[in-house]
Coordinates of C-alpha atoms in Angstrom, one line a residue:
M1365 CA -59.8 -50.9 32.3
R1366 CA -58.9 -52.3 35.7
I1367 CA -57.5 -50.9 39.0
D1368 CA -55.3 -52.9 41.3
I1369 CA -54.5 -51.5 44.8
D1370 CA -51.7 -53.2 46.6
I1371 CA -52.0 -52.6 50.4
P1372 CA -48.5 -53.8 51.4
T1373 CA -46.8 -51.5 48.9
Q1374 CA -49.4 -48.6 48.9
W1375 CA -49.4 -48.4 45.1
M1376 CA -52.4 -48.3 42.8
H1377 CA -52.0 -49.5 39.2
L1378 CA -54.4 -48.7 36.3
Y1379 CA -54.4 -51.1 33.4
D1380 CA -56.1 -50.7 30.0
D1381 CA -58.4 -53.3 28.6
G1382 CA -55.4 -55.3 27.2
G1383 CA -53.8 -55.5 30.7
V1384 CA -51.1 -52.9 29.9
L1385 CA -50.1 -50.6 32.8
I1386 CA -51.1 -47.1 31.9
R1387 CA -50.8 -45.2 35.3
R1388 CA -49.4 -45.8 38.7
Y1389 CA -50.3 -43.8 41.8
R1390 CA -49.0 -43.6 45.4
V1391 CA -51.9 -44.1 47.8
S1392 CA -52.7 -44.3 51.5
T1393 CA -55.0 -47.1 52.8
A1394 CA -56.3 -47.7 56.3
K1395 CA -54.0 -47.2 59.3
N1396 CA -55.8 -50.1 60.9
G1397 CA -54.8 -52.4 58.0
A1398 CA -57.0 -54.6 55.8
G1399 CA -60.4 -55.9 56.8
E1400 CA -64.0 -56.0 55.8
Q1401 CA -66.0 -55.7 59.0
R1402 CA -68.3 -52.7 59.5
G1403 CA -66.8 -50.4 62.1
S1404 CA -63.3 -51.8 61.7
Y1405 CA -61.9 -48.7 59.9
R1406 CA -60.0 -51.0 57.7
T1407 CA -59.6 -51.1 53.9
P1408 CA -61.7 -53.9 52.4
R1409 CA -60.0 -56.5 50.2
G1410 CA -61.1 -58.4 47.2
R1411 CA -63.0 -57.7 44.0
H1412 CA -64.9 -54.4 43.8
I1413 CA -66.3 -52.1 41.2
I1414 CA -66.7 -48.3 41.0
R1415 CA -70.4 -47.9 41.7
A1416 CA -70.6 -44.1 41.6
R1417 CA -68.5 -41.2 40.4
I1418 CA -69.0 -38.0 42.4
G1419 CA -67.6 -34.5 42.0
A1420 CA -67.1 -34.1 38.2
G1421 CA -65.9 -30.6 37.5
A1422 CA -65.5 -29.6 41.1
P1423 CA -62.3 -27.5 41.8
A1424 CA -59.4 -29.3 43.4
N1425 CA -59.7 -29.2 47.3
T1426 CA -63.5 -29.1 47.2
V1427 CA -64.6 -30.5 50.6
F1428 CA -67.2 -33.3 50.6
I1429 CA -69.3 -34.5 53.5
R1430 CA -71.7 -37.4 52.9
R1431 CA -70.8 -37.2 49.2
R1432 CA -72.0 -33.6 49.0
P1433 CA -69.8 -30.6 48.4
T1434 CA -70.0 -28.3 51.5
G1435 CA -69.1 -25.1 49.6
E1436 CA -65.7 -25.1 51.4
Q1437 CA -62.2 -25.4 49.9
W1438 CA -59.6 -27.1 52.0
S1439 CA -56.9 -24.9 53.3
P1440 CA -54.5 -25.1 56.2
E1441 CA -56.7 -22.5 58.0
L1442 CA -59.8 -24.6 57.5
A1443 CA -57.9 -27.7 58.7
A1444 CA -56.8 -25.8 61.8
A1445 CA -60.4 -24.8 62.5
H1446 CA -61.6 -28.5 62.2
P1447 CA -58.9 -30.7 63.8
G1448 CA -59.5 -34.4 63.5
R1449 CA -61.8 -34.0 60.5
D1450 CA -61.5 -36.8 57.9
W1451 CA -60.9 -34.8 54.7
I1452 CA -62.6 -36.1 51.6
L1453 CA -61.6 -33.8 48.8
T1454 CA -61.9 -33.1 45.0
R1455 CA -63.5 -36.4 43.7
I1456 CA -65.1 -39.5 45.0
L1457 CA -65.1 -43.0 43.4
W1458 CA -67.5 -45.0 45.6
L1459 CA -66.7 -48.7 45.8
S1460 CA -69.0 -51.6 45.9
G1461 CA -67.9 -55.2 46.8
C1462 CA -68.5 -58.0 44.4
E1463 CA -68.1 -61.0 46.7
P1464 CA -71.2 -61.8 48.8
G1465 CA -70.3 -62.7 52.4
F1466 CA -66.8 -61.3 52.0
N1467 CA -67.1 -57.6 50.9
R1468 CA -70.8 -57.4 49.9
L1469 CA -74.0 -57.5 51.9
G1470 CA -74.5 -57.7 55.7
E1471 CA -71.8 -56.6 58.1
V1472 CA -69.0 -56.6 55.4
D1473 CA -70.6 -54.5 52.7
T1474 CA -68.0 -52.1 51.2
M1475 CA -70.6 -49.7 49.8
R1476 CA -72.6 -49.5 53.0
R1477 CA -69.3 -48.8 54.8
Y1478 CA -68.9 -45.8 52.4
V1479 CA -65.4 -46.8 51.2
Y1480 CA -64.1 -44.5 48.5
L1481 CA -61.1 -43.6 46.4
H1482 CA -60.8 -39.9 47.1
G1483 CA -58.6 -36.8 47.2
S1484 CA -56.8 -35.7 50.3
P1485 CA -55.0 -32.6 51.5
D1486 CA -51.5 -32.1 50.1
T1487 CA -50.3 -32.5 53.7
A1488 CA -51.6 -36.1 53.8
E1489 CA -48.7 -38.6 53.5
M1490 CA -48.9 -41.1 50.6
G1491 CA -47.1 -44.4 50.6
V1492 CA -48.0 -45.2 54.2
P1493 CA -51.3 -46.3 55.7
G1494 CA -53.2 -43.4 57.3
S1495 CA -56.9 -43.5 56.3
I1496 CA -59.9 -44.8 58.2
G1497 CA -60.8 -47.3 55.5
C1498 CA -60.8 -45.4 52.2
V1499 CA -58.0 -45.2 49.7
R1500 CA -56.6 -41.7 49.8
M1501 CA -55.0 -40.1 46.8
R1502 CA -53.3 -36.8 45.8
N1503 CA -55.9 -34.4 44.3
R1504 CA -54.1 -34.2 40.9
D1505 CA -54.1 -38.0 40.8
I1506 CA -57.8 -38.5 41.7
I1507 CA -58.7 -35.9 39.1
E1508 CA -56.7 -37.8 36.4
L1509 CA -58.1 -41.2 37.5
F1510 CA -61.7 -39.9 37.7
D1511 CA -61.4 -38.6 34.1
L1512 CA -60.0 -42.0 32.9
V1513 CA -62.4 -44.6 34.5
P1514 CA -66.1 -45.0 34.1
A1515 CA -68.6 -46.4 36.6
G1516 CA -68.4 -50.2 36.6
T1517 CA -64.5 -50.3 36.4
P1518 CA -63.2 -53.3 38.3
V1519 CA -61.1 -52.5 41.4
N1520 CA -59.0 -55.3 43.0
I1521 CA -57.7 -54.5 46.5
L1522 CA -54.9 -56.9 47.2
D1523 CA -53.2 -57.8 50.5
G1524 CA -50.3 -60.1 51.1
D1525 CA -52.3 -62.6 53.1
R1526 CA -55.4 -62.5 50.8
N1527 CA -54.8 -61.8 47.2
R1528 CA -57.7 -62.2 44.8
A1529 CA -57.1 -62.6 41.1
P1530 CA -58.9 -60.2 38.7

């Protein structure tokens, strides 16, 4: 399996081991655009892998902080009580860069930047950049993807000005 995320179009594609497209998801990458630098709040480009899978079996809308469930379930009322909170919901697929000096190690390390594929409130718009670096997905989509991909799955994050081949 392989995941390709296209930043300009805001689409994620899941391919089987033979390269056949099996799923397609609308996503939301960083509102600050693409970039690898720590503190940039940008979505890192290039070759990655899923390093860790977090949240198996958790109900949809489970709230995570620092990769731990808080015991909360997202709701409009909870959102109103915590304005400005970056909602990480339902499942987390934690990414690790594979390109030393570009998206791995030092000030450009994707994993140390805590960049994930994760669920978002149903109110979060997909198809337009809006995150602070992660790749946001609909809860039903992240549950489906989580159940399909193992740790170690390659993830290619592509941008028009810097595409990396799988």
